[in-house]
Protein backbone atom coordinates (compact mmCIF):
# COMPACT_ATOMS: atom_id res chain seq x y z
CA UNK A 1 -42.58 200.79 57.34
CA UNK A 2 -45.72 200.27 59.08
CA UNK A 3 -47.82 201.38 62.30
CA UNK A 4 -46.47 199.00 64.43
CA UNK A 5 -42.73 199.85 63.17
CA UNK A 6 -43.16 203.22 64.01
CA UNK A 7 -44.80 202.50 67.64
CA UNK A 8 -41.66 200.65 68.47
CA UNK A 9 -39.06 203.30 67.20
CA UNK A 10 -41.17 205.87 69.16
CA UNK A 11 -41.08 203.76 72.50
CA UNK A 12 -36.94 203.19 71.73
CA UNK A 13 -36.23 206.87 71.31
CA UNK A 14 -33.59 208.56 69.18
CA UNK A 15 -30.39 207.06 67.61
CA UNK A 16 -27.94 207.16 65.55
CA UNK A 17 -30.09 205.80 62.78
CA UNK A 18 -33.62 207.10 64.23
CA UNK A 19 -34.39 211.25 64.20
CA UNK A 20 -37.90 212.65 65.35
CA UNK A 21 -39.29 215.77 64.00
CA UNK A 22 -42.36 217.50 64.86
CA UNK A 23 -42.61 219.85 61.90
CA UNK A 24 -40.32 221.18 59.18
CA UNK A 25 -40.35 225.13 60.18
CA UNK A 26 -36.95 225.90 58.24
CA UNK A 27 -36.37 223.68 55.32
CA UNK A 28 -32.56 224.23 55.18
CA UNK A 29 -31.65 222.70 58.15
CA UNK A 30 -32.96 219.32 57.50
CA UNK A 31 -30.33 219.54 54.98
CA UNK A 32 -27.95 218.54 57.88
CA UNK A 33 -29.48 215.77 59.12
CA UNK A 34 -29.54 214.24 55.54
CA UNK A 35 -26.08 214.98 55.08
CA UNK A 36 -25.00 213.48 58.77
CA UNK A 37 -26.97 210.23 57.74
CA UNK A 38 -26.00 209.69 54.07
CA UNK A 39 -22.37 210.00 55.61
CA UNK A 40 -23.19 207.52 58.55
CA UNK A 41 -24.90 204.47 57.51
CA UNK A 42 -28.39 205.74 56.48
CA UNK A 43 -31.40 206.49 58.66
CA UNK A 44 -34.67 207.76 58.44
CA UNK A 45 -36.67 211.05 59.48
CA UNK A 46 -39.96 210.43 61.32
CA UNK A 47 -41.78 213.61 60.80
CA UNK A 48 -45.00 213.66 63.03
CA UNK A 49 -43.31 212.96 66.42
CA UNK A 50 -42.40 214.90 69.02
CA UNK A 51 -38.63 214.65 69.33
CA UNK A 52 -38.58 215.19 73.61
CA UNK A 53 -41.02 212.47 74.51
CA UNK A 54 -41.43 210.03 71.09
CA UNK A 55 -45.22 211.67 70.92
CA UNK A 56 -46.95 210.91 67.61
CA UNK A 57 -48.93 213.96 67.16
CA UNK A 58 -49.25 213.59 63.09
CA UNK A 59 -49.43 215.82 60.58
CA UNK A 60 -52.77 217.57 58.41
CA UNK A 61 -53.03 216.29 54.67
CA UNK A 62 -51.65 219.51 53.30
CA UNK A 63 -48.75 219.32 56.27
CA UNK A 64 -47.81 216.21 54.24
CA UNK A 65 -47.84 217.67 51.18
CA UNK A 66 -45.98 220.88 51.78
CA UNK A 67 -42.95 218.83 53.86
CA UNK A 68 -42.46 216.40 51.35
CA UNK A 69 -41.98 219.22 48.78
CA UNK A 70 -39.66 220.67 50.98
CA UNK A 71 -37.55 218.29 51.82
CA UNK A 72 -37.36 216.87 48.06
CA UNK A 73 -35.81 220.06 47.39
CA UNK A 74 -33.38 220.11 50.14
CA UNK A 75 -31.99 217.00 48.87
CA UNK A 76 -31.47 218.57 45.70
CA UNK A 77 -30.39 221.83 46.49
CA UNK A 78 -29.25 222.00 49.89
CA UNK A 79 -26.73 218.64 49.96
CA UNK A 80 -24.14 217.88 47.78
CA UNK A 81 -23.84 215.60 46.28
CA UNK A 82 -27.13 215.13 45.54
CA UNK A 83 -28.99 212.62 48.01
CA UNK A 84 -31.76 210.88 46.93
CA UNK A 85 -34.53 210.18 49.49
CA UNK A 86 -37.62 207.89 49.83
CA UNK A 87 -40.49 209.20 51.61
CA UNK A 88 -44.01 207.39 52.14
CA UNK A 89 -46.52 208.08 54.87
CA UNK A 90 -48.32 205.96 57.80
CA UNK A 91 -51.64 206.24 59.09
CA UNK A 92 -50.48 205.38 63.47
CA UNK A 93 -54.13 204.92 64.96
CA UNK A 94 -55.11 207.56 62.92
CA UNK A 95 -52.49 209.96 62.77
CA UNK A 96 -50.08 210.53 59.66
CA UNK A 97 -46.28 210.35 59.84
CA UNK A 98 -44.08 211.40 56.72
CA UNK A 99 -41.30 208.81 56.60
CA UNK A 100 -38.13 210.18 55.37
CA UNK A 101 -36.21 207.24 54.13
CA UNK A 102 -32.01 208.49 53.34
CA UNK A 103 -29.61 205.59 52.48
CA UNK A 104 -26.21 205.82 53.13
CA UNK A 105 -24.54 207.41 50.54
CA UNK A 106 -21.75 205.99 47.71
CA UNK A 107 -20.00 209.64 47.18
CA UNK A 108 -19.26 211.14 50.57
CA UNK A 109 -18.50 212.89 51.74
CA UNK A 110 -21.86 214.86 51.88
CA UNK A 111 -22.34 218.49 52.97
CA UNK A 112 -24.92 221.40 53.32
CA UNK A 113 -25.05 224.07 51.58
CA UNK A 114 -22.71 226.28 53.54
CA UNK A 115 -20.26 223.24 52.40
CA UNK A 116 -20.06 221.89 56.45
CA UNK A 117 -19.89 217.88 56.24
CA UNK A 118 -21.84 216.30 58.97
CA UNK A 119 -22.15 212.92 60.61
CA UNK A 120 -24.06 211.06 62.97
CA UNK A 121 -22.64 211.09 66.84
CA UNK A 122 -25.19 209.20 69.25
CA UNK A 123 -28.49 210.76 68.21
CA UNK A 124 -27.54 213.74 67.92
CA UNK A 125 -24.91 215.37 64.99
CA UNK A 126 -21.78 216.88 64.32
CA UNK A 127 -19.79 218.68 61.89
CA UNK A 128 -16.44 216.48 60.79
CA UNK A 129 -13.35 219.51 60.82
CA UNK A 130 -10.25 217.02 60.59
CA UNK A 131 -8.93 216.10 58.14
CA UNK A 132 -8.09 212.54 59.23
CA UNK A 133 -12.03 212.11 59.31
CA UNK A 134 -12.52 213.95 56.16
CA UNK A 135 -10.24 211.41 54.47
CA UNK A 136 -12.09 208.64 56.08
CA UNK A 137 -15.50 209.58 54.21
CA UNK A 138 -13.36 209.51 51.05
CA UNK A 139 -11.48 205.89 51.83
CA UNK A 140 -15.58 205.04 51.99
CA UNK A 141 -16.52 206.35 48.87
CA UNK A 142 -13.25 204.70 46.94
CA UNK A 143 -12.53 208.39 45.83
CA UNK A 144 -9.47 207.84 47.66
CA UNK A 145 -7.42 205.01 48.99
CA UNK A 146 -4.23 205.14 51.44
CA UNK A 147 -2.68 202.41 50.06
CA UNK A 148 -1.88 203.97 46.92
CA UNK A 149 -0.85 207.79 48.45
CA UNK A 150 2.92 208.87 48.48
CA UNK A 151 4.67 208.59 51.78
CA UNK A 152 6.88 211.35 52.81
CA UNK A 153 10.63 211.86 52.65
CA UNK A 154 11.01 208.41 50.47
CA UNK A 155 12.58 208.25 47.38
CA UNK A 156 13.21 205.40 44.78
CA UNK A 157 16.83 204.84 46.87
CA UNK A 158 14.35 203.57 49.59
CA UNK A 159 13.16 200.48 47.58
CA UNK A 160 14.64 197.37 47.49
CA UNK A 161 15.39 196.61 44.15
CA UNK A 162 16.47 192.90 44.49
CA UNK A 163 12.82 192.32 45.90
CA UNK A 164 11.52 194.25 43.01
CA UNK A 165 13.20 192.10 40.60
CA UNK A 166 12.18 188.85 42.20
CA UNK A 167 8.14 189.84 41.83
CA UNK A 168 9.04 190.91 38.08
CA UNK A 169 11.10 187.74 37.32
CA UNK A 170 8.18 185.67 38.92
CA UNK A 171 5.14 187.31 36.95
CA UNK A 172 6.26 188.87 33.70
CA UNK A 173 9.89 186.77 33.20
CA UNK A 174 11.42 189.89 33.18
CA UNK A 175 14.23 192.26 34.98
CA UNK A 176 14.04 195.92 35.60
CA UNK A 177 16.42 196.45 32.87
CA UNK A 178 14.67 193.94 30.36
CA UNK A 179 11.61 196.52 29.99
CA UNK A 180 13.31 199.08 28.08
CA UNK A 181 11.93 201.49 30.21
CA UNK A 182 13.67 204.06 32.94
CA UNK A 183 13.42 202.18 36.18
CA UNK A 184 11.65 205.62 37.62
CA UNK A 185 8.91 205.15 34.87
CA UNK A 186 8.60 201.57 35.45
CA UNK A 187 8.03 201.76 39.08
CA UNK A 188 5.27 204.07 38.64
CA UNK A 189 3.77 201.96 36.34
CA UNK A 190 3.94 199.34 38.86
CA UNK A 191 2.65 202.09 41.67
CA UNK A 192 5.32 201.33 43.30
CA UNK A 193 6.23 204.92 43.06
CA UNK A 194 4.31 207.96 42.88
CA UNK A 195 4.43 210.76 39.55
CA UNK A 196 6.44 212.99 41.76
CA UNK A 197 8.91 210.41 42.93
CA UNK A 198 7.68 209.10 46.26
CA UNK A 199 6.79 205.09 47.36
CA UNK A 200 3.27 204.68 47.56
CA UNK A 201 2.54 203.17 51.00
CA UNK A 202 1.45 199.75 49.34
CA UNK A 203 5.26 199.60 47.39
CA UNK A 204 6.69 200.85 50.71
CA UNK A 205 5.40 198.11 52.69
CA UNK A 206 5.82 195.10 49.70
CA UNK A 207 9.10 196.20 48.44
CA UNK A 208 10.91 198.82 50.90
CA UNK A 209 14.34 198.68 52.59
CA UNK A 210 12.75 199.64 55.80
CA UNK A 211 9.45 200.64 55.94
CA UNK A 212 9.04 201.17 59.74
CA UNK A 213 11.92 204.33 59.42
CA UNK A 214 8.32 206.27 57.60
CA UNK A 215 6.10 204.08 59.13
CA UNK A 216 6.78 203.13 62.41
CA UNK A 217 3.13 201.97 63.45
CA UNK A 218 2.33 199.45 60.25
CA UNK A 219 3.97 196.65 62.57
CA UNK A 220 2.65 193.64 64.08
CA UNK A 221 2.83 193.77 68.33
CA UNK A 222 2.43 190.05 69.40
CA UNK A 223 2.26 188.75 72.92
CA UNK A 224 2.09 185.21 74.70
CA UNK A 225 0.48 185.98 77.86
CA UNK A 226 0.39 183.90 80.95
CA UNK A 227 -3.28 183.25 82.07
CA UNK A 228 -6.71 184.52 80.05
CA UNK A 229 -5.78 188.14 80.62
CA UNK A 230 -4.15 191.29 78.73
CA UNK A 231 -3.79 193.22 81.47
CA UNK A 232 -1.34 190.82 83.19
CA UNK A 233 2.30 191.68 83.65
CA UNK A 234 3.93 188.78 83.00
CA UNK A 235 4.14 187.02 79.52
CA UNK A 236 5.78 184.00 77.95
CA UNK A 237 6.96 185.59 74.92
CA UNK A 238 6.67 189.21 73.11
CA UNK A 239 8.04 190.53 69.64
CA UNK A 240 7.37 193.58 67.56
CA UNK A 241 7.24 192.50 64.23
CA UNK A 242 8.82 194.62 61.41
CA UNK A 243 10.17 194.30 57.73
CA UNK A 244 7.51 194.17 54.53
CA UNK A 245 4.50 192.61 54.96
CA UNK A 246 5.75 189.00 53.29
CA UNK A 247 8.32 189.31 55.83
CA UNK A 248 5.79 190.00 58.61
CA UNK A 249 3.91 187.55 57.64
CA UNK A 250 6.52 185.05 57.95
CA UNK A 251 7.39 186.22 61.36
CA UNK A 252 3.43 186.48 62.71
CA UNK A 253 3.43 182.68 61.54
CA UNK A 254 6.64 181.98 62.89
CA UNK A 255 5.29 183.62 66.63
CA UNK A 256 2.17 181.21 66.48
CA UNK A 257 4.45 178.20 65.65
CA UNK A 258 6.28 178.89 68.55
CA UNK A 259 4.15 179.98 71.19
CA UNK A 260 1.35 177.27 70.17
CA UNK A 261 1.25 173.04 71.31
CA UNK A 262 1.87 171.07 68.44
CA UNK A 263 -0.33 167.79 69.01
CA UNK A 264 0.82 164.08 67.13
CA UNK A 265 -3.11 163.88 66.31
CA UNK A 266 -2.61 160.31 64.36
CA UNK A 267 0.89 160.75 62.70
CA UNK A 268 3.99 158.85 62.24
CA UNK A 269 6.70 158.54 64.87
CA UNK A 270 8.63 160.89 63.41
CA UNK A 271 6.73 163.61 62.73
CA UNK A 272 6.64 167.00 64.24
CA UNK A 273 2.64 166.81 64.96
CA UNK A 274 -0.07 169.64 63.50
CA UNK A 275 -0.51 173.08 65.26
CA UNK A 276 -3.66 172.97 67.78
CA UNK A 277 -5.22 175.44 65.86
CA UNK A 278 -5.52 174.76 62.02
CA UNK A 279 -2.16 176.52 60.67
CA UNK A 280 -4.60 177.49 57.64
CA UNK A 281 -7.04 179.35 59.34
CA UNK A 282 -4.35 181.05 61.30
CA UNK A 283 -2.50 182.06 57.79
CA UNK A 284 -6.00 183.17 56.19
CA UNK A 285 -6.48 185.23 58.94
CA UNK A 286 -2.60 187.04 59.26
CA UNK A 287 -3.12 187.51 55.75
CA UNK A 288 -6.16 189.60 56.11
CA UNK A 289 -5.63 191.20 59.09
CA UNK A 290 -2.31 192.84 56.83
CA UNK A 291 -3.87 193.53 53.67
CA UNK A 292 -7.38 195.05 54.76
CA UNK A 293 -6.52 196.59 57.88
CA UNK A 294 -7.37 200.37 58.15
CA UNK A 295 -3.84 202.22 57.07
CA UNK A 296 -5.37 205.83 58.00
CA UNK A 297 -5.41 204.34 61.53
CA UNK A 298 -1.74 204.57 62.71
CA UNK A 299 -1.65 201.43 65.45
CA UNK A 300 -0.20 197.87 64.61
CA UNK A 301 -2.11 194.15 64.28
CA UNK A 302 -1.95 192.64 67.70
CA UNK A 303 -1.28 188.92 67.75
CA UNK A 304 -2.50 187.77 71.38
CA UNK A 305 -2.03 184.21 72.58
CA UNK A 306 -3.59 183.50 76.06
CA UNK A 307 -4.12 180.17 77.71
CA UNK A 308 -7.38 179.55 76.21
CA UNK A 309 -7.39 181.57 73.12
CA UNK A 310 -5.56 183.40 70.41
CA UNK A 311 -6.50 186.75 69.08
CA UNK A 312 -5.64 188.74 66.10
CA UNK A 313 -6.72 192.26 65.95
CA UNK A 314 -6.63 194.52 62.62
CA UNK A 315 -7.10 198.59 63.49
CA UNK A 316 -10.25 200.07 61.75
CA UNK A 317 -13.00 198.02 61.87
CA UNK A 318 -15.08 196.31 58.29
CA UNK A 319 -15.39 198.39 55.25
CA UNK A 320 -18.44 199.97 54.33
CA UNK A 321 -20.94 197.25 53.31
CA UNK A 322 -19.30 194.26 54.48
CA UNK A 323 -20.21 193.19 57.80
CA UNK A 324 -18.95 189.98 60.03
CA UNK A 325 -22.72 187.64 58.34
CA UNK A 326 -22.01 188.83 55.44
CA UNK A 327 -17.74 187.44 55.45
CA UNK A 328 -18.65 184.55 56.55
CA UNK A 329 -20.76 184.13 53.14
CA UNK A 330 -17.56 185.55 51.24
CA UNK A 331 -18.65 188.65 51.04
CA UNK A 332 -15.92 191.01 50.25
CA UNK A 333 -14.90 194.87 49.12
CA UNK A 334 -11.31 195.77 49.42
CA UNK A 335 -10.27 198.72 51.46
CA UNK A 336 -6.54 198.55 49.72
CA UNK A 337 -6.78 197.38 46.42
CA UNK A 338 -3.36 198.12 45.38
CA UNK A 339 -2.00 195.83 48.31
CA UNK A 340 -4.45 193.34 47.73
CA UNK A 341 -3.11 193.13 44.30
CA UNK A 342 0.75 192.51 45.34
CA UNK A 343 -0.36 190.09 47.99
CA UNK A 344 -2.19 187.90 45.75
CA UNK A 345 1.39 188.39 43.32
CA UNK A 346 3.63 187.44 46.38
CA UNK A 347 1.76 185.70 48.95
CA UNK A 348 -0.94 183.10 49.17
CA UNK A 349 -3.44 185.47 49.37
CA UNK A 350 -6.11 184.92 46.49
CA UNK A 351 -8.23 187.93 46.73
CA UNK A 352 -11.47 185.99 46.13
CA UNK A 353 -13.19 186.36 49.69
CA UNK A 354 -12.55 182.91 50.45
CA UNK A 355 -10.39 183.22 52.77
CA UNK A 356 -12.76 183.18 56.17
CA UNK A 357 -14.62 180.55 54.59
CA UNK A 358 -11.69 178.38 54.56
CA UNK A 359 -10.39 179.34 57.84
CA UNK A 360 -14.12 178.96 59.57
CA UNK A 361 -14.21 175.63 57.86
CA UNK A 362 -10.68 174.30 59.52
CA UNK A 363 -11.49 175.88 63.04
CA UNK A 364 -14.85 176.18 63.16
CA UNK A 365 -16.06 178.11 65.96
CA UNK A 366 -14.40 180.93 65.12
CA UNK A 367 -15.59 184.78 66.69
CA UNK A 368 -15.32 187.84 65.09
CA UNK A 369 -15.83 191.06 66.68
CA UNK A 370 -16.20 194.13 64.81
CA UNK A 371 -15.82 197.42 66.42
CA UNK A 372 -17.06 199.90 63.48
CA UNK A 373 -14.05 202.78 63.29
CA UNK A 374 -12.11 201.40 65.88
CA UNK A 375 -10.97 197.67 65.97
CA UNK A 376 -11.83 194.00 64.08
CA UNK A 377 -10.91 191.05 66.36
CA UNK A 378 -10.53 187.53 65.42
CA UNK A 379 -10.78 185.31 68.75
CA UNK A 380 -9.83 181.61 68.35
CA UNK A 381 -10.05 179.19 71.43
CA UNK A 382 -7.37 176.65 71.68
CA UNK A 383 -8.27 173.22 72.18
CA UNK A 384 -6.66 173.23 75.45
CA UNK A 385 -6.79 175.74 78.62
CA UNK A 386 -3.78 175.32 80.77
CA UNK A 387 -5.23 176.72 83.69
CA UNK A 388 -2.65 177.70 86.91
CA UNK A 389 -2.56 176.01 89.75
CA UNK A 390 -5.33 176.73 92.38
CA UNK A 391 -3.78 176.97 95.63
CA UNK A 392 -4.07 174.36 97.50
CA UNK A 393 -4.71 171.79 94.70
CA UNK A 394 -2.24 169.63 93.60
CA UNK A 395 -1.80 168.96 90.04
CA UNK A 396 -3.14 165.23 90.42
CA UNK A 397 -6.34 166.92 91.44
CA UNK A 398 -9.07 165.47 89.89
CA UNK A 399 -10.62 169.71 88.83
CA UNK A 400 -7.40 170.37 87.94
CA UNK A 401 -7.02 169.02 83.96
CA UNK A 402 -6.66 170.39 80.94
CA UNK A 403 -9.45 170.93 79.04
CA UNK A 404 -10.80 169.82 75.88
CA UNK A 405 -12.89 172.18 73.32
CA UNK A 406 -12.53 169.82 70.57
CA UNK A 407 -11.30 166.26 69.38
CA UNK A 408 -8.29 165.69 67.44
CA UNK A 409 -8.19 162.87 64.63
CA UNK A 410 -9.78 159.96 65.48
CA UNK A 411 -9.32 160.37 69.12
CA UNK A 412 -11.88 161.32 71.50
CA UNK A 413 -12.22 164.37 73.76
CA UNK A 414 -12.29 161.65 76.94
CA UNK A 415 -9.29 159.81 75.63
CA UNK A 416 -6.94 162.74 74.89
CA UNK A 417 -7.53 164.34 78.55
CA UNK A 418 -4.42 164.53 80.24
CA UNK A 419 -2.74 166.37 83.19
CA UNK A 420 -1.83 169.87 82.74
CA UNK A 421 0.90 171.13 83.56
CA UNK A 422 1.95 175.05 83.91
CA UNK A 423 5.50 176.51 83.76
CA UNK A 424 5.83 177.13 87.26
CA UNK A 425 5.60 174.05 87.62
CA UNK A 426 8.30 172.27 85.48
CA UNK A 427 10.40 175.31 86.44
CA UNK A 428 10.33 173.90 90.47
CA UNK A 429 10.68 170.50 88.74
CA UNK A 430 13.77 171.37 86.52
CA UNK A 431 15.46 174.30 88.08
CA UNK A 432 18.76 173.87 85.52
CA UNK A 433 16.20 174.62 82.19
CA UNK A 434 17.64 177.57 80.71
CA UNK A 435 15.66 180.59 81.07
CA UNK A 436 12.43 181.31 79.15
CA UNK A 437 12.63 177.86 77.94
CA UNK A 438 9.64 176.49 80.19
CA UNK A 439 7.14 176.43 77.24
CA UNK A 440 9.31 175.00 75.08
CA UNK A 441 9.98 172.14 77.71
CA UNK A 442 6.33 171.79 77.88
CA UNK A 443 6.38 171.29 74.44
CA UNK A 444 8.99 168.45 74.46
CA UNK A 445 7.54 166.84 77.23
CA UNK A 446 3.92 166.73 75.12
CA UNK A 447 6.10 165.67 71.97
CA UNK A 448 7.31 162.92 73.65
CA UNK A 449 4.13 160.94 74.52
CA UNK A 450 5.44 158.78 71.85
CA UNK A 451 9.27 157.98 72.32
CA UNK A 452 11.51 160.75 70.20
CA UNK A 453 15.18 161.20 69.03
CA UNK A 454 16.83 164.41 69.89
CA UNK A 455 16.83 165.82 66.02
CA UNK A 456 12.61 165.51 66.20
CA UNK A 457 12.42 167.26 69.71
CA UNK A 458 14.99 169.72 68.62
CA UNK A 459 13.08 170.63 65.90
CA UNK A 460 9.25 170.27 68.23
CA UNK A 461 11.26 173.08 70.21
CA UNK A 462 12.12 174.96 67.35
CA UNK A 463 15.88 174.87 68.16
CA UNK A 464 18.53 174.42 65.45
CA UNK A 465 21.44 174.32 67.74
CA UNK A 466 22.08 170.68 68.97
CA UNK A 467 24.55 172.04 71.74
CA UNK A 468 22.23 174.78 73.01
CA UNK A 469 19.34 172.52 72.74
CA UNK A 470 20.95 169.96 75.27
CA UNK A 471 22.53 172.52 77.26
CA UNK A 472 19.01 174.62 77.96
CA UNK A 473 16.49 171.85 77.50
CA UNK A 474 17.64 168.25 77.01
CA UNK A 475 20.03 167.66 80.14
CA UNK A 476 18.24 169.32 82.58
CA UNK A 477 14.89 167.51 81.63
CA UNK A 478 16.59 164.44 81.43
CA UNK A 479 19.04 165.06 85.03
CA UNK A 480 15.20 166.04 86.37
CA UNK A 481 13.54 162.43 85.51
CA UNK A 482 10.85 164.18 83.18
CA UNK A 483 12.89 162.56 80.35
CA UNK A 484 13.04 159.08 80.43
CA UNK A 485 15.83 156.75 78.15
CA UNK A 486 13.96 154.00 75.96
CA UNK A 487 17.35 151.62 76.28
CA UNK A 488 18.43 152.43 79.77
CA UNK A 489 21.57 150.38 79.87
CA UNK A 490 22.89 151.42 76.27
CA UNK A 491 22.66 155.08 77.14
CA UNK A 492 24.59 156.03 73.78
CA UNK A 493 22.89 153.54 71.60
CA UNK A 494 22.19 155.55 67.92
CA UNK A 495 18.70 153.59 68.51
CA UNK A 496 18.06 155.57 71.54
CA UNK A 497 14.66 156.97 72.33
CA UNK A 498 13.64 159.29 74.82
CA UNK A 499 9.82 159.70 76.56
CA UNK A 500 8.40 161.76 78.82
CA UNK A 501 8.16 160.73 82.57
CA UNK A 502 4.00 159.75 83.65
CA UNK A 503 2.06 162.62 84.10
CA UNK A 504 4.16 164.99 81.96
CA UNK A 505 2.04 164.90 78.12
């Protein structure tokens, strides 16, 4: 650190990673400010400034001399464990100031010598007395993870066995019964189970009956709002996601499917067209937020689709060392080991850091917000805003489109600007659609830019019923005009084609 350095700190005041001290008049006490920032994220000690105003006053030669003996000692006999500091000193227009250097530590968590662990709070400090923070030092320092701790009041009759069998059939060729081996002993081998009988919270949520009746906030909440807002009180869709986390998983991705445009983007006639937003990102990204969320925090991933974006939010924000440059590099460190390691056995999850490199590189311009202790958000913009009718615009307004973010295929962001249309609307256009099925309309109606047989719309809409699909969707967009016949006078021809109406993809 230089002069300069220190002028600036000095004009910026005290933080959470900045502390001013005149002089050193009781040695033990600095042991707490050592402690609070080896527990933090490291910080350093100007000694030399006057902590009020950001004064450099300095210290003599032998000032120097006696505080860095002091405060050498206190790190290794007034902290435990032991902290190891830096110190060096800078001549400020002619005035010394002892720099005291403390990283953050790898073994918290870190207390005085009365044993009180402290941490950082603003620039100020304060001692940590629950336990729920306690065991958050230790999830830092790997001396303890959740995913691997019993969870209480389960017992072996609260895993499912059949899915138990299917990972050991898959990865060692082998049943439960083909080990020679008590299926108690083998399950603990596995940590699925604990010594004393319980699921560990990583077995519970990969192989349990039903892990919500012990764990009721490891879900996923996810939302389809109408409009760019969360605190709206309307929404298109919302599901609370529970089961195992493969089984989440397959639900989260099922939600997106349904709740996000599928665009042709260059395909054949008969296919089903690609998500708007890269369906590998958007599994890379599920995948993560489930296996290296925060499980000390109890709250569930959100999955949040506006009108211009999609959100997924993990509770807790990134571990210890890893921030959002550094994942975008492929930097990793896993926070839950143990689930990591029956995700990569069941899932596609590889375990490698990779994954936000491939997901950046299919969408992009993806955002990631992280919200140290609290939250990590993923914020995705869809290639098209459907924005709601201003009043007194119609929707052949020239301001009122849909807007592009990004081309698709070999098709231009001018060329594939088109009309948008919002669910009030089709639902004053088609009164008869059944209800809740004005996205899904939408959908059809975008679908069928290119002429489509009922099977390939049924299964645009994600319908599997043929009656219900004609019943909700199919007769009352076609009754409305918005569906338009391809052989008009052979209404029942097995040929037939049906396209949307001008104005309505």
């Amino acid at each position: 650190m230089n002069a300069k350095q220190i002028k600036e700190l000095c004009a910026l005041g005290e933080n959470s990673k900045v502390q001013f001290k005149l002089r050193i008049d009781n040695p033990s006490k600095i042991a707490a400010e050592v402690a609070a920032f080896a527990n933090y994220r490291g910080g350093v000690i100007l000694i030399g400034i006057e902590d009020k105003t950001g004064e450099i006053v300095g210290l003599t030669y032998d000032e120097v001399q006696q505080i860095s003996r002091d405060v050498g000692n206190v790190a290794n006999n007034s902290v435990r464990p032991t902290v190891y500091l830096q110190t060096e000193t800078v001549n400020v227009d002619g005035k010394i100031v002892l720099v005291v250097n403390v990283d953050e530590g790898i073994d918290k968590p870190y207390k005085d010598q009365s044993g009180n662990i402290w941490i950082k709070q603003g620039s100020d400090k304060r001692r940590v007395v629950e336990n729920a923070e306690m065991l958050v030092l230790f999830q830092e320092s790997g001396s303890f993870r959740p995913d691997e701790k019993g969870v209480r009041r389960t017992t072996i009759n609260d895993i499912d066995m059949t899915l138990v069998n299917e990972y050991l059939e898959k990865y060692y060729g082998k049943r439960t019964d083909e080990f020679g081996l008590p299926v108690e002993q083998l399950l603990q081998n596995l940590q699925i189970m604990t010594t004393d009988g319980r699921a560990t919270l990583a077995g519970l949520l990969f192989f349990g009956k039903h892990p919500q009746m012990f764990e009721p906030a490891f879900i996923i909440k996810a939302v389809s709002f109408f409009g760019n807002d969360m605190g709206g009180l309307e929404y298109r869709d919302s599901k609370d996601i529970v089961g195992t986390i493969p089984r989440m998983f397959d639900a989260g991705m099922a939600f997106l499917n349904a709740n996000l445009h599928s665009r042709q983007a260059g395909q054949s006639f008969n296919s089903v067209g690609k998500l708007e937003i890269s369906e590998v990102a958007l599994k890379e990204l599920l995948q993560n937020a489930l296996v290296h969320r925060d499980y000390l925090i109890q709250a569930p991933i959100r999955i949040m689709i506006f009108d211009n974006r999609v959100e997924i939010v993990s509770p807790g924000g990134l571990p210890t060392g890893v921030d959002v440059e550094s994942i975008r590099f492929g930097k990793t460190q896993q926070r839950n080991p143990l689930m990591a390691t029956f995700c990569a056995k069941t899932m596609d999850y590889r375990g490698l850091g990779t994954g936000i490199i491939r997901a950046t590189k299919e969408v992009g311009d993806i955002e990631f917000v992280n919200e140290e202790g609290s939250q990590f958000q993923v914020i995705m913009q869809r290639p098209i805003e459907v924005r709601p009718i201003p009043y007194g615009y119609s929707t052949t307004s020239p301001s009122y489109v849909a807007e592009e973010s990004a081309p698709y295929g070999n098709q231009t962001i001018d060329s594939q600007r088109r009309s948008a249309r919002s669910e009030w609307e089709i639902r004053e256009q088609c009164p008869a659609l059944g209800k809740g099925d004005e996205t899904k309309a939408l959908r059809v109606l975008s679908f069928c830019e290119i002429p489509q047989g009922i099977l390939e719309m049924m299964e645009a809409s994600g319908y599997k019923s043929r009656t219900s699909f004609r019943r909700r969707i199919f007769t009352p967009l076609l009754e409305a005009g918005l569906l338009v016949p391809e052989y008009k006078d052979k209404p029942n021809s097995p040929k037939q084609r049906y396209r949307a109406a001008n104005g309505w993809y």
